[in-house]
PDB file of C-alpha atoms in Angstrom:
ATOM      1  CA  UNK H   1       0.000   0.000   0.000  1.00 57.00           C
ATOM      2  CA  UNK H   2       2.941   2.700   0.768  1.00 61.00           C
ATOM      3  CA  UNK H   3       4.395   2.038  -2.804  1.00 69.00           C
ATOM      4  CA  UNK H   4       0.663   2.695  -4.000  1.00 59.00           C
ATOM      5  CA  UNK H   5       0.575   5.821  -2.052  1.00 59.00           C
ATOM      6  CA  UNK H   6       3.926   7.317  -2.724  1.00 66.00           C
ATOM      7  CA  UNK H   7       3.115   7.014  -6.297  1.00 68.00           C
ATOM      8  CA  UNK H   8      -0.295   8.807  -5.790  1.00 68.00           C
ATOM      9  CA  UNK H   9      -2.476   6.264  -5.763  1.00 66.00           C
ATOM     10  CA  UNK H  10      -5.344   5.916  -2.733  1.00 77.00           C
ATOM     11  CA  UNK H  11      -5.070   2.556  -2.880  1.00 83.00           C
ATOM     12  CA  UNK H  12      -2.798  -0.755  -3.675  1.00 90.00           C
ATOM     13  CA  UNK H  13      -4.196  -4.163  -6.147  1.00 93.00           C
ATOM     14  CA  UNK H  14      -2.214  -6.836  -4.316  1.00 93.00           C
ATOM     15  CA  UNK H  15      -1.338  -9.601  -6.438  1.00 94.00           C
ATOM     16  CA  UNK H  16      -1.447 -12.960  -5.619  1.00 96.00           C
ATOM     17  CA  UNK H  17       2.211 -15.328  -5.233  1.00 95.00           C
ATOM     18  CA  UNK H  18       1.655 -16.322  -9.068  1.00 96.00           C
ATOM     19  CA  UNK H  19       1.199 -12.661 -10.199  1.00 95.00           C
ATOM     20  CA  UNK H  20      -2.387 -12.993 -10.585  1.00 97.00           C
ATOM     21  CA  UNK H  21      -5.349 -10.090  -9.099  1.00 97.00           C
ATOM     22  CA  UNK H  22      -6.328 -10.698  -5.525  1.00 96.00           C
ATOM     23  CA  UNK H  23      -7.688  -7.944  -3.455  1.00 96.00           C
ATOM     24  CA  UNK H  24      -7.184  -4.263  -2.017  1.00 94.00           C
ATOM     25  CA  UNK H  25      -5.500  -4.011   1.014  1.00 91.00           C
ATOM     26  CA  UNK H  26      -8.583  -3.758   2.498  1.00 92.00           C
ATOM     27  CA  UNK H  27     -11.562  -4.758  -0.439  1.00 96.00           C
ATOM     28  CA  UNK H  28     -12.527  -7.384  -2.796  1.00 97.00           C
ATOM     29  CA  UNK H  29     -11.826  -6.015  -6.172  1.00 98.00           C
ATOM     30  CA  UNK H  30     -14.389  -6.549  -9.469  1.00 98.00           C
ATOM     31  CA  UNK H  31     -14.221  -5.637 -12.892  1.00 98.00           C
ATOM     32  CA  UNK H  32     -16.325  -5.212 -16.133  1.00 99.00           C
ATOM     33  CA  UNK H  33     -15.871  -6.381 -19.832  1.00 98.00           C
ATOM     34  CA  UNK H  34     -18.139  -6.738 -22.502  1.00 98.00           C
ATOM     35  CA  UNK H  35     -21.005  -6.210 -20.088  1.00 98.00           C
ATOM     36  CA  UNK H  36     -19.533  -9.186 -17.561  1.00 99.00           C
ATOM     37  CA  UNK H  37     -19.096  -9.109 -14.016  1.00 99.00           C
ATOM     38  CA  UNK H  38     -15.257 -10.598 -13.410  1.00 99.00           C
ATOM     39  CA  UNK H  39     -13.873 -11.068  -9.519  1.00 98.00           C
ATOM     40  CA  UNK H  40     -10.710 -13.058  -8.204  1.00 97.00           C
ATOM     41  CA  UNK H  41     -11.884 -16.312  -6.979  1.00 95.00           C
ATOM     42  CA  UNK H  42     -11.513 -16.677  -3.114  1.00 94.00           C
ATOM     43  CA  UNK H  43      -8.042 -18.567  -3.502  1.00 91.00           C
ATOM     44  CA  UNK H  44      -6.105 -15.627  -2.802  1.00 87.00           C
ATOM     45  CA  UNK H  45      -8.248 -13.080  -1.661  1.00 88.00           C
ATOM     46  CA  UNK H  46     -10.891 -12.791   1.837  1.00 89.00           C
ATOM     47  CA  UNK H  47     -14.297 -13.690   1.466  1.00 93.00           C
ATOM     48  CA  UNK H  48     -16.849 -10.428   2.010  1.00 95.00           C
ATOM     49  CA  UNK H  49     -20.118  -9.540   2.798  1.00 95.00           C
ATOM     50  CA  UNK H  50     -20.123  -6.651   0.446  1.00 96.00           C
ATOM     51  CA  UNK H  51     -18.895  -8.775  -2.490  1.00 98.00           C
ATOM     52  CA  UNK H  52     -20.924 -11.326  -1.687  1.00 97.00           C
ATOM     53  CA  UNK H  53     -23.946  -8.526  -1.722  1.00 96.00           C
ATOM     54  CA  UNK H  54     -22.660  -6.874  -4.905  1.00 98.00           C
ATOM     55  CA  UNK H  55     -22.487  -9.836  -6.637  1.00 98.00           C
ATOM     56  CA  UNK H  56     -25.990 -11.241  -5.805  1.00 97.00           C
ATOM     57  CA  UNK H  57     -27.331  -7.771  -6.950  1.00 97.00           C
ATOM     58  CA  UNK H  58     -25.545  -8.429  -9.955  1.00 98.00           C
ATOM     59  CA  UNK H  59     -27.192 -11.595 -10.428  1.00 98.00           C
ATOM     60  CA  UNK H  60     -30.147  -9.906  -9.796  1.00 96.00           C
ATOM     61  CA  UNK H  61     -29.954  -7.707 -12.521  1.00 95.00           C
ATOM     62  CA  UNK H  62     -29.071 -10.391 -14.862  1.00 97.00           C
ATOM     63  CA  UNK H  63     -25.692  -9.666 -15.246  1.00 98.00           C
ATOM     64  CA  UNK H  64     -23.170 -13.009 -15.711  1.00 99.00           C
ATOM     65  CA  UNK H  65     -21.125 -12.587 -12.958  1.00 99.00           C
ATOM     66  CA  UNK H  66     -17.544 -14.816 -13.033  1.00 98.00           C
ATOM     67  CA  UNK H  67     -15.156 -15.668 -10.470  1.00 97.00           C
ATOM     68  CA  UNK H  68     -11.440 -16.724 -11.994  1.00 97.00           C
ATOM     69  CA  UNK H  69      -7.945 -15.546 -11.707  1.00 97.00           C
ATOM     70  CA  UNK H  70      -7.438 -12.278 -12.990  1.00 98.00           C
ATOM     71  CA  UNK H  71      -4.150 -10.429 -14.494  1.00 97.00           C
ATOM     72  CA  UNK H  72      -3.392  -7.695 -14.699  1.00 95.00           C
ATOM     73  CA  UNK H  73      -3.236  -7.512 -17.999  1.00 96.00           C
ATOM     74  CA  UNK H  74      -6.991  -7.871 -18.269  1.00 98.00           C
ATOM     75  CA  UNK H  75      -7.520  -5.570 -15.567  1.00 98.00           C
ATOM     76  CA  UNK H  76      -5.505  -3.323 -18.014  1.00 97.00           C
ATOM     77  CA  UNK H  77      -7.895  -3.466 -20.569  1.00 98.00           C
ATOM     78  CA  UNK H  78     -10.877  -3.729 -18.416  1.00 98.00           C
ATOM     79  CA  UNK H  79     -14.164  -1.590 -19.213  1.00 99.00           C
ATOM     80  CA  UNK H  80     -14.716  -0.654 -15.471  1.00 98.00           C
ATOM     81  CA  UNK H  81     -12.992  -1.680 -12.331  1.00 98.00           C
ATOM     82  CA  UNK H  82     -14.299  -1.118  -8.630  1.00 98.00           C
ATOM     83  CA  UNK H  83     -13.480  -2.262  -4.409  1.00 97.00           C
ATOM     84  CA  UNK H  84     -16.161  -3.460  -2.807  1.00 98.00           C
ATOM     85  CA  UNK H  85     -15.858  -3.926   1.417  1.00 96.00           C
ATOM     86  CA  UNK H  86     -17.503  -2.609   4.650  1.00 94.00           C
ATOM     87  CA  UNK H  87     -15.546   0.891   4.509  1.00 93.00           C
ATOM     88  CA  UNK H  88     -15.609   0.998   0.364  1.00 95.00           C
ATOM     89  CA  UNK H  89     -18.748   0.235  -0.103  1.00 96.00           C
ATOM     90  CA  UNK H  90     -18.588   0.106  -4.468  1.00 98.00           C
ATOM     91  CA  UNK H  91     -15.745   2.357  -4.771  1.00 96.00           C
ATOM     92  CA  UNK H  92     -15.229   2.974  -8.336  1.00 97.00           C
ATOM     93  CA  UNK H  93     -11.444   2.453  -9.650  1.00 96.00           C
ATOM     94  CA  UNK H  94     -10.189   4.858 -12.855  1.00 95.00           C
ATOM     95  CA  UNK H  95      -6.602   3.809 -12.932  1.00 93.00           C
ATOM     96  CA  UNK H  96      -4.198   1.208 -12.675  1.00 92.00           C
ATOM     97  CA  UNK H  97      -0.285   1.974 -13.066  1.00 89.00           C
ATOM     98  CA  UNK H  98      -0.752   4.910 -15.098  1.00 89.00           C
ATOM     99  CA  UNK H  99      -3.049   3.708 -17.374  1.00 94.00           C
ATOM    100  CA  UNK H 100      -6.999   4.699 -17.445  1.00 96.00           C
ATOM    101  CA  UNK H 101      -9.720   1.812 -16.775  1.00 97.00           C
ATOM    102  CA  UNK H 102     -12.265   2.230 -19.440  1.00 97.00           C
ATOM    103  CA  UNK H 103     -12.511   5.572 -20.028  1.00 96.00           C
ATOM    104  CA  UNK H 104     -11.059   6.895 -16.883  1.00 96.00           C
ATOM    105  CA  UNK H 105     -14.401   7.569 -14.843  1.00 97.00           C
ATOM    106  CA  UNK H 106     -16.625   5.593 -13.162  1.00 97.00           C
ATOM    107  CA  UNK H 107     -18.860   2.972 -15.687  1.00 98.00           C
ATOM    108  CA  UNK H 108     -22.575   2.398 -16.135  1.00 98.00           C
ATOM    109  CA  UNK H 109     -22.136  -1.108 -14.527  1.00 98.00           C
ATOM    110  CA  UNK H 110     -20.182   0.530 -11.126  1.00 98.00           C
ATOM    111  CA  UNK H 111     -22.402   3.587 -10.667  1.00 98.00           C
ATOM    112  CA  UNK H 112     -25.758   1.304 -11.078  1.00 98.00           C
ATOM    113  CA  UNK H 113     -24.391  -1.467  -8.853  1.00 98.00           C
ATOM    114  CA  UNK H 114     -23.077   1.032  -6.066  1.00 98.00           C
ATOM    115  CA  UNK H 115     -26.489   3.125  -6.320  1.00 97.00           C
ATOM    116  CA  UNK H 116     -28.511  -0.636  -5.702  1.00 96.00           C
ATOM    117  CA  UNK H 117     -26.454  -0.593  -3.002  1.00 96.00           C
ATOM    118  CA  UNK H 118     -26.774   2.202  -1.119  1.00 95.00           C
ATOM    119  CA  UNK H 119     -30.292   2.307  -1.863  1.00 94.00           C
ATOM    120  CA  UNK H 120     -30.570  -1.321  -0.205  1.00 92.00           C
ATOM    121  CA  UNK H 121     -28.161  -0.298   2.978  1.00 89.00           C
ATOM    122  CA  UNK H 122     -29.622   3.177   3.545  1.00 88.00           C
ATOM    123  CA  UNK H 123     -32.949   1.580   3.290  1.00 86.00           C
ATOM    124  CA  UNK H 124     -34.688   3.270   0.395  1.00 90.00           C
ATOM    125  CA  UNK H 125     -35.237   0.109  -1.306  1.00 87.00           C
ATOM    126  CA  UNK H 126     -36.818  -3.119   0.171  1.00 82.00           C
ATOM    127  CA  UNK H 127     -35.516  -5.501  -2.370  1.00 87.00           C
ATOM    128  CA  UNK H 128     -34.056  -7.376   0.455  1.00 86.00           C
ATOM    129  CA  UNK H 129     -35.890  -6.951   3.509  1.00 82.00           C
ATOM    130  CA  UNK H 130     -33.788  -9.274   5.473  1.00 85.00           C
ATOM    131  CA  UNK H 131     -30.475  -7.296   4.859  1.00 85.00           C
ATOM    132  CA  UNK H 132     -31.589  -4.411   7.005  1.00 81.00           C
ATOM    133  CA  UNK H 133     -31.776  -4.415  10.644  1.00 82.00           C
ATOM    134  CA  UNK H 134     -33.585  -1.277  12.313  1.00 78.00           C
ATOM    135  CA  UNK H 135     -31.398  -0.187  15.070  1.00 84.00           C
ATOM    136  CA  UNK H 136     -33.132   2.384  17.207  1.00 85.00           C
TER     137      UNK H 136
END
């Protein structure tokens, strides 16, 4: 993570032993191409909630959502990128070493995901009744 931040960057993509995506320091990381839903299968990386949430919202919305190993390479030319994880939430991702994901902002795919989401968590949608607890 320091190398990440001395070079500007908020955040660090760990790699896995073999060179291959596995998480944020602190997130589960996803990506989009061609409309698909890719994430790091849970070799390498720590199962979450929030991915687990994202990618059943995903599901929901009939995207195909695919768990394999990732390089960076594909990350490279990746249509959208995004964390996902208790403090990131969907926390859109617009560069990798230099070089812009997609077109360098946040994608359709991210900003409809992270809006289901925060729509489910802050309550304004009931999709999922069982995922909110009232806390008084």
């Amino acid at each position: 993570l320091q190398e990440a931040v001395n070079d500007g960057y908020d955040e660090a993509l760990l790699l896995d032993a073999e060179g291959f995506v596995a998480e944020g320091s602190g997130e589960n990381f996803f990506m989009v191409r061609d409309g698909v839903l890719y994430t790091p299968e849970l070799t390498s990386a720590l199962e979450g909630i929030t991915r687990d949430t994202v990618m059943r919202l995903a599901k929901d919305k009939g995207l195909t959502v695919i768990e394999k190993r990732i390089t960076r390479d594909e990350v490279y030319v990746a249509d959208e990128a995004f964390f996902t994880g208790t403090a990131a939430e969907v926390t859109p991702i617009r560069e990798l070493d230099n070089r812009a994901i997609g077109e360098g902002q946040p994608g359709p795919i991210t900003m409809a995901l992270q809006t289901q989401y925060f729509d489910q968590v802050y309550g304004r949608c009931q999709q999922y009744p069982d995922w909110n607890t009232l806390v008084l």
